[in-house]
């Protein structure tokens, strides 16, 4: 007899932020305008392309915080997820 197992895939921080943003029907341009974060950096965060943000870890963390605050998500959770993904 076969047993079905649910395959659990954890979404990345970028996927989570994109999902929340799209669920609220907000464009990256809107986020950029409200947070004053360049669209290319927001896109890099959503794609997990942190190396495309050459301005340093402190700025990156501040961008993630500002983006999360704009979306109204748990900031501690997303920062912890970023650290987990980085290491």
PDB file of N, CA, C and O in Angstrom:
ATOM      1  N   UNK A   1       0.838  -1.167   0.000  1.00  0.00           N
ATOM      2  CA  UNK A   1       0.000   0.000   0.000  1.00  0.00           C
ATOM      3  C   UNK A   1       0.890   1.240   0.000  1.00  0.00           C
ATOM      4  O   UNK A   1       1.858   1.333   0.729  1.00  0.00           O
ATOM      5  N   UNK A   2       0.526   2.193  -0.828  1.00  0.00           N
ATOM      6  CA  UNK A   2       1.285   3.425  -0.937  1.00  0.00           C
ATOM      7  C   UNK A   2       0.695   4.495  -0.026  1.00  0.00           C
ATOM      8  O   UNK A   2      -0.509   4.572   0.153  1.00  0.00           O
ATOM      9  N   UNK A   3       1.570   5.293   0.520  1.00  0.00           N
ATOM     10  CA  UNK A   3       1.142   6.423   1.334  1.00  0.00           C
ATOM     11  C   UNK A   3       1.559   7.705   0.630  1.00  0.00           C
ATOM     12  O   UNK A   3       2.686   7.816   0.167  1.00  0.00           O
ATOM     13  N   UNK A   4       0.661   8.618   0.570  1.00  0.00           N
ATOM     14  CA  UNK A   4       0.986   9.904  -0.040  1.00  0.00           C
ATOM     15  C   UNK A   4       1.582  10.818   1.014  1.00  0.00           C
ATOM     16  O   UNK A   4       1.061  10.935   2.113  1.00  0.00           O
ATOM     17  N   UNK A   5       2.660  11.446   0.643  1.00  0.00           N
ATOM     18  CA  UNK A   5       3.287  12.414   1.528  1.00  0.00           C
ATOM     19  C   UNK A   5       3.206  13.776   0.867  1.00  0.00           C
ATOM     20  O   UNK A   5       3.453  13.913  -0.330  1.00  0.00           O
ATOM     21  N   UNK A   6       2.856  14.719   1.662  1.00  0.00           N
ATOM     22  CA  UNK A   6       2.801  16.076   1.161  1.00  0.00           C
ATOM     23  C   UNK A   6       4.226  16.605   1.060  1.00  0.00           C
ATOM     24  O   UNK A   6       5.002  16.531   1.997  1.00  0.00           O
ATOM     25  N   UNK A   7       4.557  17.145  -0.098  1.00  0.00           N
ATOM     26  CA  UNK A   7       5.871  17.726  -0.293  1.00  0.00           C
ATOM     27  C   UNK A   7       5.788  19.188   0.123  1.00  0.00           C
ATOM     28  O   UNK A   7       4.989  19.954  -0.392  1.00  0.00           O
ATOM     29  N   UNK A   8       6.612  19.540   1.075  1.00  0.00           N
ATOM     30  CA  UNK A   8       6.602  20.901   1.591  1.00  0.00           C
ATOM     31  C   UNK A   8       7.788  21.650   1.005  1.00  0.00           C
ATOM     32  O   UNK A   8       8.928  21.213   1.135  1.00  0.00           O
ATOM     33  N   UNK A   9       7.496  22.737   0.339  1.00  0.00           N
ATOM     34  CA  UNK A   9       8.557  23.587  -0.174  1.00  0.00           C
ATOM     35  C   UNK A   9       8.424  24.938   0.501  1.00  0.00           C
ATOM     36  O   UNK A   9       7.342  25.511   0.558  1.00  0.00           O
ATOM     37  N   UNK A  10       9.513  25.398   1.034  1.00  0.00           N
ATOM     38  CA  UNK A  10       9.492  26.672   1.729  1.00  0.00           C
ATOM     39  C   UNK A  10       9.767  27.774   0.721  1.00  0.00           C
ATOM     40  O   UNK A  10      10.700  27.690  -0.072  1.00  0.00           O
ATOM     41  N   UNK A  11       8.931  28.789   0.755  1.00  0.00           N
ATOM     42  CA  UNK A  11       9.157  29.890  -0.156  1.00  0.00           C
ATOM     43  C   UNK A  11      10.256  30.799   0.380  1.00  0.00           C
ATOM     44  O   UNK A  11      10.458  30.910   1.576  1.00  0.00           O
ATOM     45  N   UNK A  12      10.958  31.421  -0.530  1.00  0.00           N
ATOM     46  CA  UNK A  12      12.025  32.328  -0.138  1.00  0.00           C
ATOM     47  C   UNK A  12      11.428  33.643   0.347  1.00  0.00           C
ATOM     48  O   UNK A  12      10.238  33.920   0.148  1.00  0.00           O
ATOM     49  N   UNK A  13      12.273  34.457   0.949  1.00  0.00           N
ATOM     50  CA  UNK A  13      11.848  35.776   1.402  1.00  0.00           C
ATOM     51  C   UNK A  13      11.305  36.581   0.232  1.00  0.00           C
ATOM     52  O   UNK A  13      10.243  37.191   0.327  1.00  0.00           O
ATOM     53  N   UNK A  14      12.022  36.569  -0.865  1.00  0.00           N
ATOM     54  CA  UNK A  14      11.584  37.319  -2.041  1.00  0.00           C
ATOM     55  C   UNK A  14      10.246  36.844  -2.571  1.00  0.00           C
ATOM     56  O   UNK A  14       9.392  37.655  -2.950  1.00  0.00           O
ATOM     57  N   UNK A  15      10.066  35.531  -2.611  1.00  0.00           N
ATOM     58  CA  UNK A  15       8.790  34.978  -3.070  1.00  0.00           C
ATOM     59  C   UNK A  15       7.658  35.402  -2.143  1.00  0.00           C
ATOM     60  O   UNK A  15       6.565  35.745  -2.607  1.00  0.00           O
ATOM     61  N   UNK A  16       7.928  35.386  -0.844  1.00  0.00           N
ATOM     62  CA  UNK A  16       6.925  35.790   0.136  1.00  0.00           C
ATOM     63  C   UNK A  16       6.538  37.257  -0.052  1.00  0.00           C
ATOM     64  O   UNK A  16       5.354  37.592  -0.112  1.00  0.00           O
ATOM     65  N   UNK A  17       7.539  38.130  -0.169  1.00  0.00           N
ATOM     66  CA  UNK A  17       7.253  39.551  -0.333  1.00  0.00           C
ATOM     67  C   UNK A  17       6.493  39.820  -1.636  1.00  0.00           C
ATOM     68  O   UNK A  17       5.553  40.611  -1.668  1.00  0.00           O
ATOM     69  N   UNK A  18       6.895  39.146  -2.709  1.00  0.00           N
ATOM     70  CA  UNK A  18       6.211  39.303  -4.000  1.00  0.00           C
ATOM     71  C   UNK A  18       4.755  38.847  -3.886  1.00  0.00           C
ATOM     72  O   UNK A  18       3.837  39.511  -4.371  1.00  0.00           O
ATOM     73  N   UNK A  19       4.545  37.713  -3.220  1.00  0.00           N
ATOM     74  CA  UNK A  19       3.189  37.173  -3.058  1.00  0.00           C
ATOM     75  C   UNK A  19       2.298  38.149  -2.293  1.00  0.00           C
ATOM     76  O   UNK A  19       1.162  38.407  -2.700  1.00  0.00           O
ATOM     77  N   UNK A  20       2.827  38.715  -1.218  1.00  0.00           N
ATOM     78  CA  UNK A  20       2.060  39.683  -0.434  1.00  0.00           C
ATOM     79  C   UNK A  20       1.778  40.919  -1.274  1.00  0.00           C
ATOM     80  O   UNK A  20       0.653  41.431  -1.308  1.00  0.00           O
ATOM     81  N   UNK A  21       2.804  41.409  -1.976  1.00  0.00           N
ATOM     82  CA  UNK A  21       2.638  42.614  -2.807  1.00  0.00           C
ATOM     83  C   UNK A  21       1.588  42.400  -3.881  1.00  0.00           C
ATOM     84  O   UNK A  21       0.684  43.231  -4.065  1.00  0.00           O
ATOM     85  N   UNK A  22       1.671  41.287  -4.581  1.00  0.00           N
ATOM     86  CA  UNK A  22       0.707  41.008  -5.649  1.00  0.00           C
ATOM     87  C   UNK A  22      -0.692  40.795  -5.093  1.00  0.00           C
ATOM     88  O   UNK A  22      -1.676  41.178  -5.717  1.00  0.00           O
ATOM     89  N   UNK A  23      -0.769  40.192  -3.900  1.00  0.00           N
ATOM     90  CA  UNK A  23      -2.065  40.000  -3.255  1.00  0.00           C
ATOM     91  C   UNK A  23      -2.746  41.317  -2.929  1.00  0.00           C
ATOM     92  O   UNK A  23      -3.969  41.408  -2.877  1.00  0.00           O
ATOM     93  N   UNK A  24      -1.947  42.321  -2.723  1.00  0.00           N
ATOM     94  CA  UNK A  24      -2.484  43.658  -2.420  1.00  0.00           C
ATOM     95  C   UNK A  24      -2.588  44.522  -3.665  1.00  0.00           C
ATOM     96  O   UNK A  24      -2.927  45.698  -3.579  1.00  0.00           O
ATOM     97  N   UNK A  25      -2.256  43.911  -4.809  1.00  0.00           N
ATOM     98  CA  UNK A  25      -2.335  44.579  -6.111  1.00  0.00           C
ATOM     99  C   UNK A  25      -1.541  45.889  -6.136  1.00  0.00           C
ATOM    100  O   UNK A  25      -2.019  46.943  -6.558  1.00  0.00           O
ATOM    101  N   UNK A  26      -0.289  45.778  -5.680  1.00  0.00           N
ATOM    102  CA  UNK A  26       0.618  46.926  -5.646  1.00  0.00           C
ATOM    103  C   UNK A  26       1.778  46.639  -6.592  1.00  0.00           C
ATOM    104  O   UNK A  26       2.348  45.549  -6.567  1.00  0.00           O
ATOM    105  N   UNK A  27       2.137  47.609  -7.408  1.00  0.00           N
ATOM    106  CA  UNK A  27       3.259  47.431  -8.336  1.00  0.00           C
ATOM    107  C   UNK A  27       4.575  47.746  -7.628  1.00  0.00           C
ATOM    108  O   UNK A  27       4.606  48.429  -6.599  1.00  0.00           O
ATOM    109  N   UNK A  28       5.663  47.256  -8.203  1.00  0.00           N
ATOM    110  CA  UNK A  28       6.977  47.582  -7.657  1.00  0.00           C
ATOM    111  C   UNK A  28       7.223  49.087  -7.720  1.00  0.00           C
ATOM    112  O   UNK A  28       7.864  49.655  -6.836  1.00  0.00           O
ATOM    113  N   UNK A  29       6.710  49.717  -8.752  1.00  0.00           N
ATOM    114  CA  UNK A  29       6.868  51.164  -8.889  1.00  0.00           C
ATOM    115  C   UNK A  29       6.173  51.904  -7.750  1.00  0.00           C
ATOM    116  O   UNK A  29       6.697  52.895  -7.242  1.00  0.00           O
ATOM    117  N   UNK A  30       4.999  51.411  -7.338  1.00  0.00           N
ATOM    118  CA  UNK A  30       4.298  52.014  -6.199  1.00  0.00           C
ATOM    119  C   UNK A  30       5.115  51.860  -4.915  1.00  0.00           C
ATOM    120  O   UNK A  30       5.226  52.793  -4.122  1.00  0.00           O
ATOM    121  N   UNK A  31       5.677  50.670  -4.716  1.00  0.00           N
ATOM    122  CA  UNK A  31       6.490  50.422  -3.536  1.00  0.00           C
ATOM    123  C   UNK A  31       7.706  51.344  -3.555  1.00  0.00           C
ATOM    124  O   UNK A  31       8.049  51.970  -2.539  1.00  0.00           O
ATOM    125  N   UNK A  32       8.345  51.455  -4.710  1.00  0.00           N
ATOM    126  CA  UNK A  32       9.528  52.302  -4.835  1.00  0.00           C
ATOM    127  C   UNK A  32       9.197  53.757  -4.510  1.00  0.00           C
ATOM    128  O   UNK A  32       9.954  54.433  -3.800  1.00  0.00           O
ATOM    129  N   UNK A  33       8.073  54.222  -4.999  1.00  0.00           N
ATOM    130  CA  UNK A  33       7.674  55.607  -4.755  1.00  0.00           C
ATOM    131  C   UNK A  33       7.426  55.853  -3.270  1.00  0.00           C
ATOM    132  O   UNK A  33       7.865  56.859  -2.721  1.00  0.00           O
ATOM    133  N   UNK A  34       6.750  54.937  -2.611  1.00  0.00           N
ATOM    134  CA  UNK A  34       6.398  55.120  -1.195  1.00  0.00           C
ATOM    135  C   UNK A  34       7.581  54.899  -0.251  1.00  0.00           C
ATOM    136  O   UNK A  34       7.678  55.551   0.778  1.00  0.00           O
ATOM    137  N   UNK A  35       8.470  53.970  -0.604  1.00  0.00           N
ATOM    138  CA  UNK A  35       9.587  53.646   0.282  1.00  0.00           C
ATOM    139  C   UNK A  35      10.873  54.380  -0.098  1.00  0.00           C
ATOM    140  O   UNK A  35      11.836  54.355   0.664  1.00  0.00           O
ATOM    141  N   UNK A  36      10.893  54.955  -1.287  1.00  0.00           N
ATOM    142  CA  UNK A  36      12.087  55.623  -1.829  1.00  0.00           C
ATOM    143  C   UNK A  36      13.245  54.648  -2.029  1.00  0.00           C
ATOM    144  O   UNK A  36      14.411  55.000  -1.876  1.00  0.00           O
ATOM    145  N   UNK A  37      12.886  53.403  -2.357  1.00  0.00           N
ATOM    146  CA  UNK A  37      13.886  52.382  -2.680  1.00  0.00           C
ATOM    147  C   UNK A  37      13.818  52.167  -4.182  1.00  0.00           C
ATOM    148  O   UNK A  37      12.740  51.979  -4.746  1.00  0.00           O
ATOM    149  N   UNK A  38      14.968  52.176  -4.825  1.00  0.00           N
ATOM    150  CA  UNK A  38      15.039  51.993  -6.271  1.00  0.00           C
ATOM    151  C   UNK A  38      14.376  50.674  -6.671  1.00  0.00           C
ATOM    152  O   UNK A  38      14.573  49.643  -6.013  1.00  0.00           O
ATOM    153  N   UNK A  39      13.631  50.704  -7.771  1.00  0.00           N
ATOM    154  CA  UNK A  39      12.926  49.518  -8.267  1.00  0.00           C
ATOM    155  C   UNK A  39      13.894  48.359  -8.496  1.00  0.00           C
ATOM    156  O   UNK A  39      13.568  47.207  -8.212  1.00  0.00           O
ATOM    157  N   UNK A  40      15.096  48.655  -8.986  1.00  0.00           N
ATOM    158  CA  UNK A  40      16.039  47.553  -9.257  1.00  0.00           C
ATOM    159  C   UNK A  40      16.439  46.833  -7.973  1.00  0.00           C
ATOM    160  O   UNK A  40      16.658  45.629  -7.978  1.00  0.00           O
ATOM    161  N   UNK A  41      16.503  47.550  -6.848  1.00  0.00           N
ATOM    162  CA  UNK A  41      16.821  46.904  -5.578  1.00  0.00           C
ATOM    163  C   UNK A  41      15.639  46.094  -5.071  1.00  0.00           C
ATOM    164  O   UNK A  41      15.812  44.997  -4.529  1.00  0.00           O
ATOM    165  N   UNK A  42      14.437  46.618  -5.233  1.00  0.00           N
ATOM    166  CA  UNK A  42      13.238  45.859  -4.835  1.00  0.00           C
ATOM    167  C   UNK A  42      13.131  44.576  -5.652  1.00  0.00           C
ATOM    168  O   UNK A  42      12.838  43.504  -5.113  1.00  0.00           O
ATOM    169  N   UNK A  43      13.389  44.687  -6.945  1.00  0.00           N
ATOM    170  CA  UNK A  43      13.340  43.509  -7.815  1.00  0.00           C
ATOM    171  C   UNK A  43      14.404  42.496  -7.392  1.00  0.00           C
ATOM    172  O   UNK A  43      14.142  41.288  -7.339  1.00  0.00           O
ATOM    173  N   UNK A  44      15.602  42.976  -7.063  1.00  0.00           N
ATOM    174  CA  UNK A  44      16.679  42.078  -6.624  1.00  0.00           C
ATOM    175  C   UNK A  44      16.292  41.359  -5.329  1.00  0.00           C
ATOM    176  O   UNK A  44      16.567  40.169  -5.171  1.00  0.00           O
ATOM    177  N   UNK A  45      15.640  42.071  -4.416  1.00  0.00           N
ATOM    178  CA  UNK A  45      15.181  41.444  -3.170  1.00  0.00           C
ATOM    179  C   UNK A  45      14.171  40.343  -3.489  1.00  0.00           C
ATOM    180  O   UNK A  45      14.266  39.228  -2.979  1.00  0.00           O
ATOM    181  N   UNK A  46      13.208  40.643  -4.343  1.00  0.00           N
ATOM    182  CA  UNK A  46      12.195  39.636  -4.694  1.00  0.00           C
ATOM    183  C   UNK A  46      12.798  38.431  -5.401  1.00  0.00           C
ATOM    184  O   UNK A  46      12.310  37.318  -5.263  1.00  0.00           O
ATOM    185  N   UNK A  47      13.870  38.656  -6.150  1.00  0.00           N
ATOM    186  CA  UNK A  47      14.505  37.558  -6.880  1.00  0.00           C
ATOM    187  C   UNK A  47      15.589  36.861  -6.058  1.00  0.00           C
ATOM    188  O   UNK A  47      16.173  35.882  -6.508  1.00  0.00           O
ATOM    189  N   UNK A  48      15.849  37.381  -4.859  1.00  0.00           N
ATOM    190  CA  UNK A  48      16.892  36.793  -4.024  1.00  0.00           C
ATOM    191  C   UNK A  48      18.287  37.062  -4.558  1.00  0.00           C
ATOM    192  O   UNK A  48      19.244  36.386  -4.197  1.00  0.00           O
ATOM    193  N   UNK A  49      18.399  38.056  -5.414  1.00  0.00           N
ATOM    194  CA  UNK A  49      19.677  38.397  -6.043  1.00  0.00           C
ATOM    195  C   UNK A  49      20.389  39.466  -5.214  1.00  0.00           C
ATOM    196  O   UNK A  49      20.605  40.588  -5.665  1.00  0.00           O
ATOM    197  N   UNK A  50      20.757  39.100  -4.005  1.00  0.00           N
ATOM    198  CA  UNK A  50      21.336  40.070  -3.073  1.00  0.00           C
ATOM    199  C   UNK A  50      22.676  40.620  -3.552  1.00  0.00           C
ATOM    200  O   UNK A  50      23.048  41.730  -3.193  1.00  0.00           O
ATOM    201  N   UNK A  51      23.380  39.854  -4.356  1.00  0.00           N
ATOM    202  CA  UNK A  51      24.657  40.337  -4.881  1.00  0.00           C
ATOM    203  C   UNK A  51      24.459  41.481  -5.881  1.00  0.00           C
ATOM    204  O   UNK A  51      25.408  42.199  -6.180  1.00  0.00           O
ATOM    205  N   UNK A  52      23.233  41.645  -6.378  1.00  0.00           N
ATOM    206  CA  UNK A  52      22.933  42.752  -7.283  1.00  0.00           C
ATOM    207  C   UNK A  52      22.683  44.052  -6.528  1.00  0.00           C
ATOM    208  O   UNK A  52      22.396  45.080  -7.127  1.00  0.00           O
ATOM    209  N   UNK A  53      22.782  43.983  -5.208  1.00  0.00           N
ATOM    210  CA  UNK A  53      22.609  45.176  -4.370  1.00  0.00           C
ATOM    211  C   UNK A  53      23.973  45.466  -3.743  1.00  0.00           C
ATOM    212  O   UNK A  53      24.273  45.013  -2.651  1.00  0.00           O
ATOM    213  N   UNK A  54      24.806  46.228  -4.459  1.00  0.00           N
ATOM    214  CA  UNK A  54      26.208  46.397  -4.043  1.00  0.00           C
ATOM    215  C   UNK A  54      26.437  47.448  -2.961  1.00  0.00           C
ATOM    216  O   UNK A  54      27.550  47.889  -2.763  1.00  0.00           O
ATOM    217  N   UNK A  55      25.411  47.830  -2.239  1.00  0.00           N
ATOM    218  CA  UNK A  55      25.553  48.942  -1.301  1.00  0.00           C
ATOM    219  C   UNK A  55      25.751  48.500   0.144  1.00  0.00           C
ATOM    220  O   UNK A  55      25.812  49.324   1.025  1.00  0.00           O
ATOM    221  N   UNK A  56      25.829  47.225   0.386  1.00  0.00           N
ATOM    222  CA  UNK A  56      26.153  46.742   1.730  1.00  0.00           C
ATOM    223  C   UNK A  56      24.972  46.140   2.472  1.00  0.00           C
ATOM    224  O   UNK A  56      23.814  46.422   2.194  1.00  0.00           O
ATOM    225  N   UNK A  57      25.318  45.298   3.432  1.00  0.00           N
ATOM    226  CA  UNK A  57      24.326  44.537   4.200  1.00  0.00           C
ATOM    227  C   UNK A  57      23.419  45.436   5.034  1.00  0.00           C
ATOM    228  O   UNK A  57      22.227  45.176   5.154  1.00  0.00           O
ATOM    229  N   UNK A  58      23.961  46.503   5.608  1.00  0.00           N
ATOM    230  CA  UNK A  58      23.143  47.397   6.437  1.00  0.00           C
ATOM    231  C   UNK A  58      22.029  48.026   5.596  1.00  0.00           C
ATOM    232  O   UNK A  58      20.870  48.069   6.020  1.00  0.00           O
ATOM    233  N   UNK A  59      22.382  48.505   4.408  1.00  0.00           N
ATOM    234  CA  UNK A  59      21.368  49.087   3.530  1.00  0.00           C
ATOM    235  C   UNK A  59      20.353  48.042   3.097  1.00  0.00           C
ATOM    236  O   UNK A  59      19.159  48.307   3.051  1.00  0.00           O
ATOM    237  N   UNK A  60      20.843  46.847   2.777  1.00  0.00           N
ATOM    238  CA  UNK A  60      19.945  45.775   2.367  1.00  0.00           C
ATOM    239  C   UNK A  60      18.933  45.468   3.473  1.00  0.00           C
ATOM    240  O   UNK A  60      17.733  45.355   3.213  1.00  0.00           O
ATOM    241  N   UNK A  61      19.405  45.349   4.705  1.00  0.00           N
ATOM    242  CA  UNK A  61      18.494  45.086   5.819  1.00  0.00           C
ATOM    243  C   UNK A  61      17.482  46.216   5.994  1.00  0.00           C
ATOM    244  O   UNK A  61      16.301  45.966   6.256  1.00  0.00           O
ATOM    245  N   UNK A  62      17.931  47.447   5.825  1.00  0.00           N
ATOM    246  CA  UNK A  62      17.010  48.580   5.919  1.00  0.00           C
ATOM    247  C   UNK A  62      15.992  48.557   4.787  1.00  0.00           C
ATOM    248  O   UNK A  62      14.824  48.901   4.992  1.00  0.00           O
ATOM    249  N   UNK A  63      16.411  48.165   3.598  1.00  0.00           N
ATOM    250  CA  UNK A  63      15.479  48.035   2.475  1.00  0.00           C
ATOM    251  C   UNK A  63      14.434  46.960   2.766  1.00  0.00           C
ATOM    252  O   UNK A  63      13.242  47.145   2.515  1.00  0.00           O
ATOM    253  N   UNK A  64      14.886  45.824   3.289  1.00  0.00           N
ATOM    254  CA  UNK A  64      13.961  44.731   3.612  1.00  0.00           C
ATOM    255  C   UNK A  64      12.977  45.180   4.689  1.00  0.00           C
ATOM    256  O   UNK A  64      11.777  44.916   4.586  1.00  0.00           O
ATOM    257  N   UNK A  65      13.477  45.880   5.689  1.00  0.00           N
ATOM    258  CA  UNK A  65      12.596  46.394   6.754  1.00  0.00           C
ATOM    259  C   UNK A  65      11.556  47.368   6.187  1.00  0.00           C
ATOM    260  O   UNK A  65      10.370  47.279   6.509  1.00  0.00           O
ATOM    261  N   UNK A  66      12.019  48.299   5.370  1.00  0.00           N
ATOM    262  CA  UNK A  66      11.105  49.297   4.805  1.00  0.00           C
ATOM    263  C   UNK A  66      10.076  48.641   3.893  1.00  0.00           C
ATOM    264  O   UNK A  66       8.885  48.992   3.929  1.00  0.00           O
ATOM    265  N   UNK A  67      10.511  47.696   3.090  1.00  0.00           N
ATOM    266  CA  UNK A  67       9.604  46.986   2.184  1.00  0.00           C
ATOM    267  C   UNK A  67       8.575  46.209   3.004  1.00  0.00           C
ATOM    268  O   UNK A  67       7.376  46.266   2.739  1.00  0.00           O
ATOM    269  N   UNK A  68       9.043  45.498   4.023  1.00  0.00           N
ATOM    270  CA  UNK A  68       8.136  44.744   4.887  1.00  0.00           C
ATOM    271  C   UNK A  68       7.152  45.640   5.616  1.00  0.00           C
ATOM    272  O   UNK A  68       5.965  45.324   5.735  1.00  0.00           O
ATOM    273  N   UNK A  69       7.643  46.774   6.115  1.00  0.00           N
ATOM    274  CA  UNK A  69       6.767  47.720   6.816  1.00  0.00           C
ATOM    275  C   UNK A  69       5.700  48.257   5.872  1.00  0.00           C
ATOM    276  O   UNK A  69       4.534  48.384   6.244  1.00  0.00           O
ATOM    277  N   UNK A  70       6.088  48.571   4.651  1.00  0.00           N
ATOM    278  CA  UNK A  70       5.127  49.050   3.665  1.00  0.00           C
ATOM    279  C   UNK A  70       4.026  48.017   3.420  1.00  0.00           C
ATOM    280  O   UNK A  70       2.854  48.356   3.315  1.00  0.00           O
ATOM    281  N   UNK A  71       4.435  46.737   3.362  1.00  0.00           N
ATOM    282  CA  UNK A  71       3.461  45.667   3.112  1.00  0.00           C
ATOM    283  C   UNK A  71       2.704  45.256   4.368  1.00  0.00           C
ATOM    284  O   UNK A  71       1.715  44.540   4.292  1.00  0.00           O
ATOM    285  N   UNK A  72       3.190  45.694   5.533  1.00  0.00           N
ATOM    286  CA  UNK A  72       2.521  45.359   6.781  1.00  0.00           C
ATOM    287  C   UNK A  72       2.778  43.947   7.263  1.00  0.00           C
ATOM    288  O   UNK A  72       1.929  43.351   7.936  1.00  0.00           O
ATOM    289  N   UNK A  73       3.956  43.415   6.940  1.00  0.00           N
ATOM    290  CA  UNK A  73       4.291  42.057   7.379  1.00  0.00           C
ATOM    291  C   UNK A  73       5.135  42.122   8.652  1.00  0.00           C
ATOM    292  O   UNK A  73       5.619  43.184   9.042  1.00  0.00           O
ATOM    293  N   UNK A  74       5.341  40.971   9.274  1.00  0.00           N
ATOM    294  CA  UNK A  74       6.126  40.870  10.500  1.00  0.00           C
ATOM    295  C   UNK A  74       7.605  41.096  10.169  1.00  0.00           C
ATOM    296  O   UNK A  74       8.244  40.252   9.540  1.00  0.00           O
ATOM    297  N   UNK A  75       8.139  42.223  10.622  1.00  0.00           N
ATOM    298  CA  UNK A  75       9.512  42.600  10.289  1.00  0.00           C
ATOM    299  C   UNK A  75      10.528  41.622  10.889  1.00  0.00           C
ATOM    300  O   UNK A  75      11.472  41.216  10.215  1.00  0.00           O
ATOM    301  N   UNK A  76      10.334  41.226  12.135  1.00  0.00           N
ATOM    302  CA  UNK A  76      11.270  40.288  12.764  1.00  0.00           C
ATOM    303  C   UNK A  76      11.321  38.977  11.987  1.00  0.00           C
ATOM    304  O   UNK A  76      12.387  38.384  11.821  1.00  0.00           O
ATOM    305  N   UNK A  77      10.177  38.537  11.515  1.00  0.00           N
ATOM    306  CA  UNK A  77      10.101  37.275  10.762  1.00  0.00           C
ATOM    307  C   UNK A  77      10.880  37.370   9.451  1.00  0.00           C
ATOM    308  O   UNK A  77      11.641  36.468   9.115  1.00  0.00           O
ATOM    309  N   UNK A  78      10.710  38.472   8.728  1.00  0.00           N
ATOM    310  CA  UNK A  78      11.383  38.552   7.431  1.00  0.00           C
ATOM    311  C   UNK A  78      12.889  38.774   7.583  1.00  0.00           C
ATOM    312  O   UNK A  78      13.666  38.260   6.785  1.00  0.00           O
ATOM    313  N   UNK A  79      13.297  39.502   8.623  1.00  0.00           N
ATOM    314  CA  UNK A  79      14.731  39.674   8.865  1.00  0.00           C
ATOM    315  C   UNK A  79      15.358  38.326   9.249  1.00  0.00           C
ATOM    316  O   UNK A  79      16.438  37.971   8.778  1.00  0.00           O
ATOM    317  N   UNK A  80      14.664  37.575  10.092  1.00  0.00           N
ATOM    318  CA  UNK A  80      15.159  36.247  10.469  1.00  0.00           C
ATOM    319  C   UNK A  80      15.242  35.340   9.253  1.00  0.00           C
ATOM    320  O   UNK A  80      16.207  34.579   9.099  1.00  0.00           O
ATOM    321  N   UNK A  81      14.255  35.430   8.373  1.00  0.00           N
ATOM    322  CA  UNK A  81      14.285  34.605   7.167  1.00  0.00           C
ATOM    323  C   UNK A  81      15.450  35.010   6.268  1.00  0.00           C
ATOM    324  O   UNK A  81      16.131  34.162   5.703  1.00  0.00           O
ATOM    325  N   UNK A  82      15.696  36.304   6.167  1.00  0.00           N
ATOM    326  CA  UNK A  82      16.842  36.765   5.363  1.00  0.00           C
ATOM    327  C   UNK A  82      18.149  36.185   5.912  1.00  0.00           C
ATOM    328  O   UNK A  82      18.966  35.679   5.172  1.00  0.00           O
ATOM    329  N   UNK A  83      18.320  36.259   7.234  1.00  0.00           N
ATOM    330  CA  UNK A  83      19.544  35.726   7.857  1.00  0.00           C
ATOM    331  C   UNK A  83      19.659  34.221   7.634  1.00  0.00           C
ATOM    332  O   UNK A  83      20.750  33.722   7.362  1.00  0.00           O
ATOM    333  N   UNK A  84      18.539  33.520   7.731  1.00  0.00           N
ATOM    334  CA  UNK A  84      18.561  32.064   7.508  1.00  0.00           C
ATOM    335  C   UNK A  84      18.946  31.736   6.070  1.00  0.00           C
ATOM    336  O   UNK A  84      19.713  30.796   5.825  1.00  0.00           O
ATOM    337  N   UNK A  85      18.421  32.490   5.121  1.00  0.00           N
ATOM    338  CA  UNK A  85      18.729  32.241   3.721  1.00  0.00           C
ATOM    339  C   UNK A  85      20.185  32.591   3.398  1.00  0.00           C
ATOM    340  O   UNK A  85      20.814  31.943   2.591  1.00  0.00           O
ATOM    341  N   UNK A  86      20.672  33.626   4.048  1.00  0.00           N
ATOM    342  CA  UNK A  86      22.037  34.074   3.796  1.00  0.00           C
ATOM    343  C   UNK A  86      23.054  33.053   4.282  1.00  0.00           C
ATOM    344  O   UNK A  86      24.094  32.863   3.680  1.00  0.00           O
ATOM    345  N   UNK A  87      22.741  32.382   5.390  1.00  0.00           N
ATOM    346  CA  UNK A  87      23.670  31.421   5.977  1.00  0.00           C
ATOM    347  C   UNK A  87      23.221  30.054   5.614  1.00  0.00           C
ATOM    348  O   UNK A  87      23.488  29.132   5.366  1.00  0.00           O
TER     349      UNK A  87
END
